[in-house]
PDB file of C-alpha atoms in Angstrom:
ATOM      1  CA  MET A  19       0.000   0.000   0.000  1.00  0.00           C
ATOM      2  CA  SER A  20       1.146   3.543  -0.720  1.00  0.00           C
ATOM      3  CA  ALA A  21      -0.182   6.791   0.659  1.00  0.00           C
ATOM      4  CA  THR A  22      -1.438   9.797  -1.234  1.00  0.00           C
ATOM      5  CA  THR A  23       0.545  12.818  -0.048  1.00  0.00           C
ATOM      6  CA  SER A  24      -1.333  15.507  -1.963  1.00  0.00           C
ATOM      7  CA  ALA A  25      -4.942  16.344  -2.650  1.00  0.00           C
ATOM      8  CA  ARG A  26      -6.696  14.086  -5.147  1.00  0.00           C
ATOM      9  CA  PRO A  27      -7.049  15.849  -8.541  1.00  0.00           C
ATOM     10  CA  GLN A  28     -10.634  16.726  -9.395  1.00  0.00           C
ATOM     11  CA  ASP A  29     -12.486  16.540 -12.693  1.00  0.00           C
ATOM     12  CA  PRO A  30     -13.788  20.066 -13.480  1.00  0.00           C
ATOM     13  CA  ARG A  31     -16.422  18.579 -15.802  1.00  0.00           C
ATOM     14  CA  ARG A  32     -18.269  17.062 -12.855  1.00  0.00           C
ATOM     15  CA  PRO A  33     -20.619  19.072 -10.638  1.00  0.00           C
ATOM     16  CA  ALA A  34     -19.366  20.681  -7.436  1.00  0.00           C
ATOM     17  CA  VAL A  35     -21.668  19.480  -4.656  1.00  0.00           C
ATOM     18  CA  VAL A  36     -21.869  20.564  -1.026  1.00  0.00           C
ATOM     19  CA  ALA A  37     -23.637  18.167   1.343  1.00  0.00           C
ATOM     20  CA  LEU A  38     -24.879  19.520   4.677  1.00  0.00           C
ATOM     21  CA  GLY A  39     -25.667  17.309   7.645  1.00  0.00           C
ATOM     22  CA  GLY A  40     -24.112  14.993  10.166  1.00  0.00           C
ATOM     23  CA  GLY A  41     -23.974  11.423  11.388  1.00  0.00           C
ATOM     24  CA  HIS A  42     -25.347   8.494   9.415  1.00  0.00           C
ATOM     25  CA  GLY A  43     -27.566  10.665   7.211  1.00  0.00           C
ATOM     26  CA  LEU A  44     -24.628  12.650   5.861  1.00  0.00           C
ATOM     27  CA  SER A  45     -22.635   9.444   5.397  1.00  0.00           C
ATOM     28  CA  ALA A  46     -25.469   8.104   3.225  1.00  0.00           C
ATOM     29  CA  SER A  47     -25.390  11.238   1.057  1.00  0.00           C
ATOM     30  CA  LEU A  48     -21.612  11.136   0.693  1.00  0.00           C
ATOM     31  CA  SER A  49     -21.569   7.422  -0.164  1.00  0.00           C
ATOM     32  CA  ALA A  50     -23.958   8.211  -3.031  1.00  0.00           C
ATOM     33  CA  LEU A  51     -22.315  11.439  -4.183  1.00  0.00           C
ATOM     34  CA  ARG A  52     -18.890   9.847  -4.518  1.00  0.00           C
ATOM     35  CA  LEU A  53     -20.371   7.604  -7.241  1.00  0.00           C
ATOM     36  CA  MET A  54     -21.267  10.628  -9.410  1.00  0.00           C
ATOM     37  CA  THR A  55     -18.632  13.286  -8.710  1.00  0.00           C
ATOM     38  CA  ASP A  56     -15.298  13.855  -7.008  1.00  0.00           C
ATOM     39  CA  ARG A  57     -15.972  17.538  -6.323  1.00  0.00           C
ATOM     40  CA  ILE A  58     -17.617  17.019  -2.942  1.00  0.00           C
ATOM     41  CA  THR A  59     -17.528  19.146   0.188  1.00  0.00           C
ATOM     42  CA  ALA A  60     -19.168  17.833   3.344  1.00  0.00           C
ATOM     43  CA  VAL A  61     -20.174  20.578   5.777  1.00  0.00           C
ATOM     44  CA  VAL A  62     -20.733  18.921   9.126  1.00  0.00           C
ATOM     45  CA  THR A  63     -22.667  19.968  12.207  1.00  0.00           C
ATOM     46  CA  VAL A  64     -20.535  20.434  15.337  1.00  0.00           C
ATOM     47  CA  ALA A  65     -23.066  20.192  18.156  1.00  0.00           C
ATOM     48  CA  ASP A  66     -22.572  16.565  19.237  1.00  0.00           C
ATOM     49  CA  ASP A  67     -22.293  16.270  23.006  1.00  0.00           C
ATOM     50  CA  GLY A  68     -22.549  12.517  23.552  1.00  0.00           C
ATOM     51  CA  GLY A  69     -20.246   9.509  23.477  1.00  0.00           C
ATOM     52  CA  SER A  70     -16.585   9.793  22.538  1.00  0.00           C
ATOM     53  CA  SER A  71     -17.085  13.171  20.843  1.00  0.00           C
ATOM     54  CA  GLY A  72     -18.816  14.631  23.855  1.00  0.00           C
ATOM     55  CA  ARG A  73     -16.093  13.463  26.195  1.00  0.00           C
ATOM     56  CA  LEU A  74     -13.309  14.933  24.055  1.00  0.00           C
ATOM     57  CA  ARG A  75     -15.250  18.148  23.624  1.00  0.00           C
ATOM     58  CA  GLU A  76     -15.775  18.482  27.367  1.00  0.00           C
ATOM     59  CA  GLU A  77     -12.215  17.557  28.340  1.00  0.00           C
ATOM     60  CA  LEU A  78     -10.289  19.470  25.656  1.00  0.00           C
ATOM     61  CA  GLY A  79     -12.679  22.199  24.544  1.00  0.00           C
ATOM     62  CA  VAL A  80     -12.470  21.141  20.886  1.00  0.00           C
ATOM     63  CA  LEU A  81     -15.038  20.683  18.166  1.00  0.00           C
ATOM     64  CA  PRO A  82     -16.745  17.290  18.529  1.00  0.00           C
ATOM     65  CA  PRO A  83     -14.879  15.138  15.977  1.00  0.00           C
ATOM     66  CA  GLY A  84     -17.276  12.188  15.578  1.00  0.00           C
ATOM     67  CA  ASP A  85     -19.482  13.394  12.705  1.00  0.00           C
ATOM     68  CA  LEU A  86     -16.414  14.793  10.946  1.00  0.00           C
ATOM     69  CA  ARG A  87     -14.759  11.377  11.251  1.00  0.00           C
ATOM     70  CA  MET A  88     -17.808   9.617   9.818  1.00  0.00           C
ATOM     71  CA  ALA A  89     -17.903  11.979   6.838  1.00  0.00           C
ATOM     72  CA  LEU A  90     -14.224  11.381   6.134  1.00  0.00           C
ATOM     73  CA  SER A  91     -14.781   7.632   6.334  1.00  0.00           C
ATOM     74  CA  ALA A  92     -17.645   7.843   3.827  1.00  0.00           C
ATOM     75  CA  LEU A  93     -15.382   9.610   1.313  1.00  0.00           C
ATOM     76  CA  THR A  94     -12.424   7.250   1.744  1.00  0.00           C
ATOM     77  CA  ASP A  95     -10.751   5.859  -1.361  1.00  0.00           C
ATOM     78  CA  ASP A  96     -11.930   2.320  -2.177  1.00  0.00           C
ATOM     79  CA  SER A  97      -8.458   0.728  -2.120  1.00  0.00           C
ATOM     80  CA  ASP A  98      -6.549  -1.473   0.302  1.00  0.00           C
ATOM     81  CA  TRP A  99      -4.902   1.639   1.706  1.00  0.00           C
ATOM     82  CA  GLY A 100      -8.154   3.565   2.031  1.00  0.00           C
ATOM     83  CA  ARG A 101     -10.152   0.688   3.500  1.00  0.00           C
ATOM     84  CA  THR A 102      -7.443  -0.045   6.080  1.00  0.00           C
ATOM     85  CA  TRP A 103      -7.292   3.556   7.272  1.00  0.00           C
ATOM     86  CA  ARG A 104     -11.097   3.840   7.201  1.00  0.00           C
ATOM     87  CA  ASP A 105     -11.405   0.788   9.442  1.00  0.00           C
ATOM     88  CA  LEU A 106      -8.760   2.205  11.779  1.00  0.00           C
ATOM     89  CA  LEU A 107     -10.544   5.553  11.911  1.00  0.00           C
ATOM     90  CA  GLN A 108     -13.820   3.834  12.852  1.00  0.00           C
ATOM     91  CA  HIS A 109     -12.294   1.394  15.358  1.00  0.00           C
ATOM     92  CA  ARG A 110     -13.485   1.816  18.945  1.00  0.00           C
ATOM     93  CA  PHE A 111     -11.673   0.611  22.025  1.00  0.00           C
ATOM     94  CA  ALA A 112     -13.485  -1.752  24.385  1.00  0.00           C
ATOM     95  CA  THR A 113     -11.940  -1.559  27.845  1.00  0.00           C
ATOM     96  CA  ASP A 114     -12.842  -1.078  31.477  1.00  0.00           C
ATOM     97  CA  GLY A 115     -10.834   2.153  31.526  1.00  0.00           C
ATOM     98  CA  PRO A 116     -11.100   5.736  30.235  1.00  0.00           C
ATOM     99  CA  LEU A 117     -10.463   4.735  26.606  1.00  0.00           C
ATOM    100  CA  ASP A 118     -13.664   2.685  26.458  1.00  0.00           C
ATOM    101  CA  ARG A 119     -15.779   3.500  23.364  1.00  0.00           C
ATOM    102  CA  HIS A 120     -13.362   6.159  22.134  1.00  0.00           C
ATOM    103  CA  ALA A 121     -12.983   5.991  18.345  1.00  0.00           C
ATOM    104  CA  VAL A 122      -9.387   5.971  17.114  1.00  0.00           C
ATOM    105  CA  GLY A 123     -10.289   8.499  14.430  1.00  0.00           C
ATOM    106  CA  ASN A 124     -11.604  10.945  17.012  1.00  0.00           C
ATOM    107  CA  LEU A 125      -8.307  10.781  18.888  1.00  0.00           C
ATOM    108  CA  LEU A 126      -6.300  11.123  15.653  1.00  0.00           C
ATOM    109  CA  ILE A 127      -8.257  14.170  14.497  1.00  0.00           C
ATOM    110  CA  VAL A 128      -8.019  15.946  17.856  1.00  0.00           C
ATOM    111  CA  ALA A 129      -4.292  15.163  18.090  1.00  0.00           C
ATOM    112  CA  LEU A 130      -3.718  16.734  14.666  1.00  0.00           C
ATOM    113  CA  TRP A 131      -5.676  19.805  15.718  1.00  0.00           C
ATOM    114  CA  GLU A 132      -3.372  20.176  18.721  1.00  0.00           C
ATOM    115  CA  LEU A 133      -0.216  19.659  16.648  1.00  0.00           C
ATOM    116  CA  LEU A 134      -1.189  21.932  13.760  1.00  0.00           C
ATOM    117  CA  GLY A 135      -3.317  24.495  15.577  1.00  0.00           C
ATOM    118  CA  ASP A 136      -5.538  24.427  12.498  1.00  0.00           C
ATOM    119  CA  THR A 137      -8.922  22.687  12.439  1.00  0.00           C
ATOM    120  CA  VAL A 138      -9.387  22.718   8.660  1.00  0.00           C
ATOM    121  CA  GLY A 139      -5.742  21.842   8.022  1.00  0.00           C
ATOM    122  CA  GLY A 140      -6.019  18.817  10.304  1.00  0.00           C
ATOM    123  CA  LEU A 141      -9.134  17.548   8.537  1.00  0.00           C
ATOM    124  CA  ASP A 142      -7.503  18.069   5.141  1.00  0.00           C
ATOM    125  CA  LEU A 143      -4.486  16.078   6.296  1.00  0.00           C
ATOM    126  CA  VAL A 144      -6.672  13.150   7.410  1.00  0.00           C
ATOM    127  CA  GLY A 145      -8.470  13.387   4.066  1.00  0.00           C
ATOM    128  CA  ARG A 146      -5.176  13.061   2.197  1.00  0.00           C
ATOM    129  CA  LEU A 147      -4.213  10.105   4.376  1.00  0.00           C
ATOM    130  CA  LEU A 148      -7.488   8.389   3.424  1.00  0.00           C
ATOM    131  CA  GLY A 149      -7.371   9.383  -0.233  1.00  0.00           C
ATOM    132  CA  ALA A 150     -10.774  10.987   0.336  1.00  0.00           C
ATOM    133  CA  ARG A 151     -12.890  11.870  -2.690  1.00  0.00           C
ATOM    134  CA  GLY A 152     -13.706  15.322  -1.446  1.00  0.00           C
ATOM    135  CA  ARG A 153     -13.261  17.591   1.535  1.00  0.00           C
ATOM    136  CA  VAL A 154     -14.782  17.618   5.025  1.00  0.00           C
ATOM    137  CA  LEU A 155     -15.345  20.879   6.895  1.00  0.00           C
ATOM    138  CA  PRO A 156     -17.094  21.918  10.124  1.00  0.00           C
ATOM    139  CA  MET A 157     -20.083  24.239   9.715  1.00  0.00           C
ATOM    140  CA  ALA A 158     -18.818  26.516  12.513  1.00  0.00           C
ATOM    141  CA  SER A 159     -15.439  27.254  14.010  1.00  0.00           C
ATOM    142  CA  VAL A 160     -16.601  26.779  17.617  1.00  0.00           C
ATOM    143  CA  PRO A 161     -18.436  23.891  19.298  1.00  0.00           C
ATOM    144  CA  LEU A 162     -22.196  24.446  19.501  1.00  0.00           C
ATOM    145  CA  ARG A 163     -25.074  23.414  21.703  1.00  0.00           C
ATOM    146  CA  ILE A 164     -28.595  22.846  20.442  1.00  0.00           C
ATOM    147  CA  GLU A 165     -31.628  24.037  22.383  1.00  0.00           C
ATOM    148  CA  ALA A 166     -35.185  23.008  21.481  1.00  0.00           C
ATOM    149  CA  ASP A 167     -38.580  24.296  22.554  1.00  0.00           C
ATOM    150  CA  VAL A 168     -40.610  21.130  23.166  1.00  0.00           C
ATOM    151  CA  ARG A 169     -44.391  21.059  23.569  1.00  0.00           C
ATOM    152  CA  ARG A 170     -45.398  18.445  26.142  1.00  0.00           C
ATOM    153  CA  PRO A 171     -48.699  16.501  25.937  1.00  0.00           C
ATOM    154  CA  ASP A 172     -50.164  18.633  28.740  1.00  0.00           C
ATOM    155  CA  GLY A 173     -49.517  21.796  26.703  1.00  0.00           C
ATOM    156  CA  THR A 174     -46.526  23.069  28.650  1.00  0.00           C
ATOM    157  CA  LEU A 175     -43.405  24.241  26.820  1.00  0.00           C
ATOM    158  CA  ASP A 176     -40.029  22.933  27.954  1.00  0.00           C
ATOM    159  CA  VAL A 177     -36.527  23.864  26.811  1.00  0.00           C
ATOM    160  CA  VAL A 178     -34.388  20.791  26.087  1.00  0.00           C
ATOM    161  CA  VAL A 179     -30.638  21.409  25.910  1.00  0.00           C
ATOM    162  CA  GLY A 180     -27.996  19.353  24.097  1.00  0.00           C
ATOM    163  CA  GLN A 181     -27.981  17.395  20.856  1.00  0.00           C
ATOM    164  CA  SER A 182     -28.205  14.008  22.538  1.00  0.00           C
ATOM    165  CA  GLU A 183     -31.186  15.101  24.658  1.00  0.00           C
ATOM    166  CA  VAL A 184     -33.015  16.736  21.739  1.00  0.00           C
ATOM    167  CA  ALA A 185     -32.454  13.634  19.610  1.00  0.00           C
ATOM    168  CA  ARG A 186     -34.218  11.503  22.234  1.00  0.00           C
ATOM    169  CA  THR A 187     -37.185  13.857  22.545  1.00  0.00           C
ATOM    170  CA  VAL A 188     -40.463  12.197  21.519  1.00  0.00           C
ATOM    171  CA  ASP A 189     -42.747  15.198  22.067  1.00  0.00           C
ATOM    172  CA  ALA A 190     -43.337  17.863  19.409  1.00  0.00           C
ATOM    173  CA  ILE A 191     -40.393  20.196  18.772  1.00  0.00           C
ATOM    174  CA  GLU A 192     -41.518  23.717  17.910  1.00  0.00           C
ATOM    175  CA  GLN A 193     -38.187  25.445  17.388  1.00  0.00           C
ATOM    176  CA  VAL A 194     -34.463  24.845  17.691  1.00  0.00           C
ATOM    177  CA  ARG A 195     -31.697  27.334  18.479  1.00  0.00           C
ATOM    178  CA  LEU A 196     -27.923  27.325  18.727  1.00  0.00           C
ATOM    179  CA  ASP A 197     -25.760  28.379  21.650  1.00  0.00           C
ATOM    180  CA  PRO A 198     -23.937  30.637  20.944  1.00  0.00           C
ATOM    181  CA  PRO A 199     -26.826  32.085  18.921  1.00  0.00           C
ATOM    182  CA  ALA A 200     -24.714  33.580  16.100  1.00  0.00           C
ATOM    183  CA  PRO A 201     -21.614  31.384  15.895  1.00  0.00           C
ATOM    184  CA  PRO A 202     -18.787  32.151  13.469  1.00  0.00           C
ATOM    185  CA  ALA A 203     -19.051  29.984  10.375  1.00  0.00           C
ATOM    186  CA  CYS A 204     -16.132  28.043   8.966  1.00  0.00           C
ATOM    187  CA  ALA A 205     -14.930  30.386   6.198  1.00  0.00           C
ATOM    188  CA  GLU A 206     -14.038  27.528   3.879  1.00  0.00           C
ATOM    189  CA  ALA A 207     -17.548  26.081   4.266  1.00  0.00           C
ATOM    190  CA  VAL A 208     -19.140  29.402   3.336  1.00  0.00           C
ATOM    191  CA  GLU A 209     -16.852  29.653   0.304  1.00  0.00           C
ATOM    192  CA  ALA A 210     -17.748  26.103  -0.778  1.00  0.00           C
ATOM    193  CA  VAL A 211     -21.490  26.842  -0.634  1.00  0.00           C
ATOM    194  CA  ARG A 212     -21.079  30.010  -2.677  1.00  0.00           C
ATOM    195  CA  ALA A 213     -19.006  28.177  -5.320  1.00  0.00           C
ATOM    196  CA  ALA A 214     -21.166  25.036  -5.519  1.00  0.00           C
ATOM    197  CA  ASP A 215     -23.326  23.865  -8.414  1.00  0.00           C
ATOM    198  CA  TRP A 216     -25.584  21.852  -6.099  1.00  0.00           C
ATOM    199  CA  VAL A 217     -26.266  21.804  -2.354  1.00  0.00           C
ATOM    200  CA  LEU A 218     -27.741  18.760  -0.620  1.00  0.00           C
ATOM    201  CA  LEU A 219     -29.781  18.962   2.603  1.00  0.00           C
ATOM    202  CA  GLY A 220     -30.636  15.686   4.292  1.00  0.00           C
ATOM    203  CA  PRO A 221     -31.229  12.921   4.939  1.00  0.00           C
ATOM    204  CA  GLY A 222     -30.573  12.803   8.657  1.00  0.00           C
ATOM    205  CA  SER A 223     -31.813  13.830  12.058  1.00  0.00           C
ATOM    206  CA  TRP A 224     -33.869  16.837  11.022  1.00  0.00           C
ATOM    207  CA  TYR A 225     -33.569  19.034  14.110  1.00  0.00           C
ATOM    208  CA  THR A 226     -30.066  18.070  15.237  1.00  0.00           C
ATOM    209  CA  SER A 227     -28.175  17.426  11.981  1.00  0.00           C
ATOM    210  CA  VAL A 228     -29.949  19.259   9.133  1.00  0.00           C
ATOM    211  CA  LEU A 229     -31.544  22.417  10.541  1.00  0.00           C
ATOM    212  CA  PRO A 230     -28.496  23.630  12.530  1.00  0.00           C
ATOM    213  CA  HIS A 231     -26.756  24.668   9.288  1.00  0.00           C
ATOM    214  CA  LEU A 232     -29.536  27.176   8.652  1.00  0.00           C
ATOM    215  CA  LEU A 233     -28.972  28.726  12.091  1.00  0.00           C
ATOM    216  CA  VAL A 234     -25.372  29.800  11.426  1.00  0.00           C
ATOM    217  CA  PRO A 235     -25.855  33.321  10.001  1.00  0.00           C
ATOM    218  CA  GLU A 236     -22.953  33.404   7.509  1.00  0.00           C
ATOM    219  CA  LEU A 237     -23.732  29.906   6.271  1.00  0.00           C
ATOM    220  CA  CYS A 238     -27.435  30.683   5.930  1.00  0.00           C
ATOM    221  CA  SER A 239     -26.630  33.867   3.983  1.00  0.00           C
ATOM    222  CA  ALA A 240     -24.448  31.846   1.633  1.00  0.00           C
ATOM    223  CA  LEU A 241     -27.308  29.387   1.080  1.00  0.00           C
ATOM    224  CA  LEU A 242     -29.682  32.239   0.268  1.00  0.00           C
ATOM    225  CA  GLU A 243     -27.247  33.941  -2.103  1.00  0.00           C
ATOM    226  CA  THR A 244     -25.538  31.047  -3.870  1.00  0.00           C
ATOM    227  CA  THR A 245     -26.343  30.230  -7.476  1.00  0.00           C
ATOM    228  CA  ALA A 246     -26.269  26.548  -6.541  1.00  0.00           C
ATOM    229  CA  ARG A 247     -29.514  24.593  -6.705  1.00  0.00           C
ATOM    230  CA  ILE A 248     -30.639  23.143  -3.389  1.00  0.00           C
ATOM    231  CA  VAL A 249     -31.950  19.583  -3.141  1.00  0.00           C
ATOM    232  CA  VAL A 250     -33.634  18.074  -0.093  1.00  0.00           C
ATOM    233  CA  VAL A 251     -33.370  14.312   0.441  1.00  0.00           C
ATOM    234  CA  LEU A 252     -36.133  13.180   2.784  1.00  0.00           C
ATOM    235  CA  ASN A 253     -35.697  10.483   5.401  1.00  0.00           C
ATOM    236  CA  LEU A 254     -36.873   6.938   4.744  1.00  0.00           C
ATOM    237  CA  THR A 255     -38.634   6.402   8.069  1.00  0.00           C
ATOM    238  CA  PRO A 256     -39.512   8.558  11.099  1.00  0.00           C
ATOM    239  CA  GLU A 257     -36.982   8.401  13.912  1.00  0.00           C
ATOM    240  CA  GLU A 258     -37.935   7.045  17.306  1.00  0.00           C
ATOM    241  CA  GLY A 259     -36.947  10.353  18.889  1.00  0.00           C
ATOM    242  CA  GLU A 260     -37.005  13.864  17.489  1.00  0.00           C
ATOM    243  CA  THR A 261     -39.105  13.286  14.338  1.00  0.00           C
ATOM    244  CA  ALA A 262     -41.460  10.624  15.681  1.00  0.00           C
ATOM    245  CA  GLY A 263     -44.795  10.838  13.865  1.00  0.00           C
ATOM    246  CA  MET A 264     -43.620  13.414  11.325  1.00  0.00           C
ATOM    247  CA  ARG A 265     -44.657  12.915   7.697  1.00  0.00           C
ATOM    248  CA  PRO A 266     -42.495  13.939   4.696  1.00  0.00           C
ATOM    249  CA  GLY A 267     -44.424  17.177   4.222  1.00  0.00           C
ATOM    250  CA  ASP A 268     -43.910  18.041   7.886  1.00  0.00           C
ATOM    251  CA  HIS A 269     -40.141  17.975   7.343  1.00  0.00           C
ATOM    252  CA  LEU A 270     -40.490  20.545   4.568  1.00  0.00           C
ATOM    253  CA  ASP A 271     -42.738  22.714   6.746  1.00  0.00           C
ATOM    254  CA  VAL A 272     -40.143  22.684   9.523  1.00  0.00           C
ATOM    255  CA  LEU A 273     -37.426  23.594   7.041  1.00  0.00           C
ATOM    256  CA  ARG A 274     -39.490  26.519   5.774  1.00  0.00           C
ATOM    257  CA  ALA A 275     -40.318  27.684   9.328  1.00  0.00           C
ATOM    258  CA  HIS A 276     -36.636  27.932  10.219  1.00  0.00           C
ATOM    259  CA  ALA A 277     -35.480  29.378   6.853  1.00  0.00           C
ATOM    260  CA  PRO A 278     -38.511  30.933   5.107  1.00  0.00           C
ATOM    261  CA  ASP A 279     -36.507  32.378   2.194  1.00  0.00           C
ATOM    262  CA  LEU A 280     -34.464  29.273   1.408  1.00  0.00           C
ATOM    263  CA  PRO A 281     -34.886  28.447  -2.303  1.00  0.00           C
ATOM    264  CA  LEU A 282     -35.492  24.764  -3.054  1.00  0.00           C
ATOM    265  CA  HIS A 283     -35.050  23.173  -6.469  1.00  0.00           C
ATOM    266  CA  ALA A 284     -35.907  19.526  -5.887  1.00  0.00           C
ATOM    267  CA  VAL A 285     -37.044  17.081  -3.222  1.00  0.00           C
ATOM    268  CA  VAL A 286     -36.129  13.378  -3.379  1.00  0.00           C
ATOM    269  CA  ALA A 287     -38.407  10.881  -1.607  1.00  0.00           C
ATOM    270  CA  ASP A 288     -38.715   7.108  -1.486  1.00  0.00           C
ATOM    271  CA  PRO A 289     -42.215   5.897  -2.484  1.00  0.00           C
ATOM    272  CA  ALA A 290     -42.446   3.664   0.598  1.00  0.00           C
ATOM    273  CA  SER A 291     -42.097   6.728   2.840  1.00  0.00           C
ATOM    274  CA  VAL A 292     -44.841   8.791   1.158  1.00  0.00           C
ATOM    275  CA  ASP A 293     -48.518   8.269   2.011  1.00  0.00           C
ATOM    276  CA  ASP A 294     -49.879  10.510  -0.747  1.00  0.00           C
ATOM    277  CA  VAL A 295     -47.533  11.472  -3.580  1.00  0.00           C
ATOM    278  CA  SER A 296     -49.870  14.100  -5.034  1.00  0.00           C
ATOM    279  CA  VAL A 297     -50.176  15.904  -1.693  1.00  0.00           C
ATOM    280  CA  LEU A 298     -46.402  15.939  -1.251  1.00  0.00           C
ATOM    281  CA  ALA A 299     -45.910  17.084  -4.860  1.00  0.00           C
ATOM    282  CA  ASP A 300     -48.311  19.979  -4.274  1.00  0.00           C
ATOM    283  CA  ARG A 301     -46.455  20.916  -1.081  1.00  0.00           C
ATOM    284  CA  CYS A 302     -43.143  20.871  -2.968  1.00  0.00           C
ATOM    285  CA  GLY A 303     -44.684  23.043  -5.682  1.00  0.00           C
ATOM    286  CA  GLU A 304     -45.775  25.615  -3.109  1.00  0.00           C
ATOM    287  CA  LEU A 305     -42.123  25.812  -2.034  1.00  0.00           C
ATOM    288  CA  GLY A 306     -40.889  26.196  -5.617  1.00  0.00           C
ATOM    289  CA  ALA A 307     -39.454  22.678  -5.801  1.00  0.00           C
ATOM    290  CA  ARG A 308     -40.157  19.628  -7.943  1.00  0.00           C
ATOM    291  CA  LEU A 309     -40.641  16.199  -6.402  1.00  0.00           C
ATOM    292  CA  LEU A 310     -38.649  13.182  -7.545  1.00  0.00           C
ATOM    293  CA  VAL A 311     -40.013   9.874  -6.238  1.00  0.00           C
ATOM    294  CA  ARG A 312     -37.540   6.996  -6.559  1.00  0.00           C
ATOM    295  CA  GLN A 313     -36.697   3.936  -4.523  1.00  0.00           C
ATOM    296  CA  VAL A 314     -33.534   4.958  -2.730  1.00  0.00           C
ATOM    297  CA  SER A 315     -33.671   2.413   0.103  1.00  0.00           C
ATOM    298  CA  ARG A 316     -32.048  -0.986   0.251  1.00  0.00           C
ATOM    299  CA  GLY A 317     -34.329  -3.852  -0.693  1.00  0.00           C
ATOM    300  CA  ASP A 318     -33.594  -5.734   2.527  1.00  0.00           C
ATOM    301  CA  GLN A 319     -33.492  -2.688   4.847  1.00  0.00           C
ATOM    302  CA  ARG A 320     -36.198  -0.110   4.277  1.00  0.00           C
ATOM    303  CA  ASP A 321     -34.616   2.338   6.709  1.00  0.00           C
ATOM    304  CA  VAL A 322     -31.158   2.322   5.048  1.00  0.00           C
ATOM    305  CA  HIS A 323     -30.270   4.285   1.912  1.00  0.00           C
ATOM    306  CA  ASP A 324     -28.761   2.341  -0.970  1.00  0.00           C
ATOM    307  CA  PRO A 325     -25.795   4.336  -2.332  1.00  0.00           C
ATOM    308  CA  LEU A 326     -26.328   3.206  -5.938  1.00  0.00           C
ATOM    309  CA  ARG A 327     -30.037   3.995  -5.930  1.00  0.00           C
ATOM    310  CA  LEU A 328     -29.570   7.341  -4.219  1.00  0.00           C
ATOM    311  CA  ALA A 329     -26.779   8.229  -6.648  1.00  0.00           C
ATOM    312  CA  ALA A 330     -29.061   7.380  -9.577  1.00  0.00           C
ATOM    313  CA  ALA A 331     -31.824   9.597  -8.170  1.00  0.00           C
ATOM    314  CA  LEU A 332     -29.439  12.485  -7.602  1.00  0.00           C
ATOM    315  CA  ARG A 333     -28.032  12.050 -11.102  1.00  0.00           C
ATOM    316  CA  ASP A 334     -31.581  12.339 -12.455  1.00  0.00           C
ATOM    317  CA  VAL A 335     -31.991  15.596 -10.566  1.00  0.00           C
ATOM    318  CA  VAL A 336     -28.661  16.974 -11.819  1.00  0.00           C
ATOM    319  CA  GLU A 337     -29.384  15.972 -15.408  1.00  0.00           C
ATOM    320  CA  GLY A 338     -32.832  17.548 -15.278  1.00  0.00           C
ATOM    321  CA  TYR A 339     -35.115  14.533 -14.889  1.00  0.00           C
ATOM    322  CA  LEU A 340     -37.863  15.057 -12.336  1.00  0.00           C
ATOM    323  CA  GLY A 341     -41.208  13.400 -11.752  1.00  0.00           C
ATOM    324  CA  ASP A 342     -41.726  10.378 -13.981  1.00  0.00           C
ATOM    325  CA  VAL A 343     -38.669   8.610 -15.400  1.00  0.00           C
ATOM    326  CA  GLY A 344     -37.738  10.075 -18.755  1.00  0.00           C
ATOM    327  CA  THR A 345     -39.661  13.340 -18.329  1.00  0.00           C
ATOM    328  CA  ARG A 346     -37.139  16.131 -18.672  1.00  0.00           C
ATOM    329  CA  THR A 347     -37.944  19.471 -17.141  1.00  0.00           C
ATOM    330  CA  PRO A 348     -36.272  22.679 -18.287  1.00  0.00           C
ATOM    331  CA  GLY A 349     -33.546  24.417 -16.286  1.00  0.00           C
TER     332      GLY A 349
END
């Protein structure tokens, strides 16, 4: 095996895509995008406060590295070298001591941040080590906390603090906020959004992985001003926690409530997740978007995205095919 010591050359004929999110949802997007382009930038939420990431964040005052690590792993080169380093990055210790459940990649990323004094530079270096097909950036340059206004069954309104707590909330979430409320965006992430051809929102935990990007002022401004076309990929199934009971149209309503001026070009949904396609299509139309209904789940796991199927659906969007297969829509 041999390492790549410089950035992977990119094909300028392929679209530049920015994917926003975190956790497993963002990994699903990146696994699909890498099949259609090598000009990928993952912009990752930095509000995780649980597990290995939460412990490192609390002890060292750094950005939580876990979602950044997962995004890097999803973009890893499919070679012996890449797969070996990906597996190492994802490896977790199992001990009775303080290293228990720490991911090696989290420790590696934080160590590079300490050595280099440069968050983006450290992530770029790990990307080169992995031969990553793209770049991974944090959405903000400081660690964030998520707060949610939650309506309880008795009508009272509670404030739930912390990503891990919000994610477990089963009652209706009315609004989410960030602490600090106007965090500084990662400059490279803002630049990537402004220069992109396409921006992808979702799938993922709607309140804790997707919406937070819209709450960073500089990043939100870039999303409103970019010439890139914005695509929403809806979740396959409701989560047991924060989006329990929410239908596909509800996700779009929440998105609009938190960013009323956000322009949408297309919405991708799996037919098994949509009760009434015509109703969802009308809702998309009201938001200025077209609906693309395709099977994007795995045949044996309805709640898991299939990279090949999702890539095919996204390629249809990029090439201008929306609605029924073979029906091309202008612009």
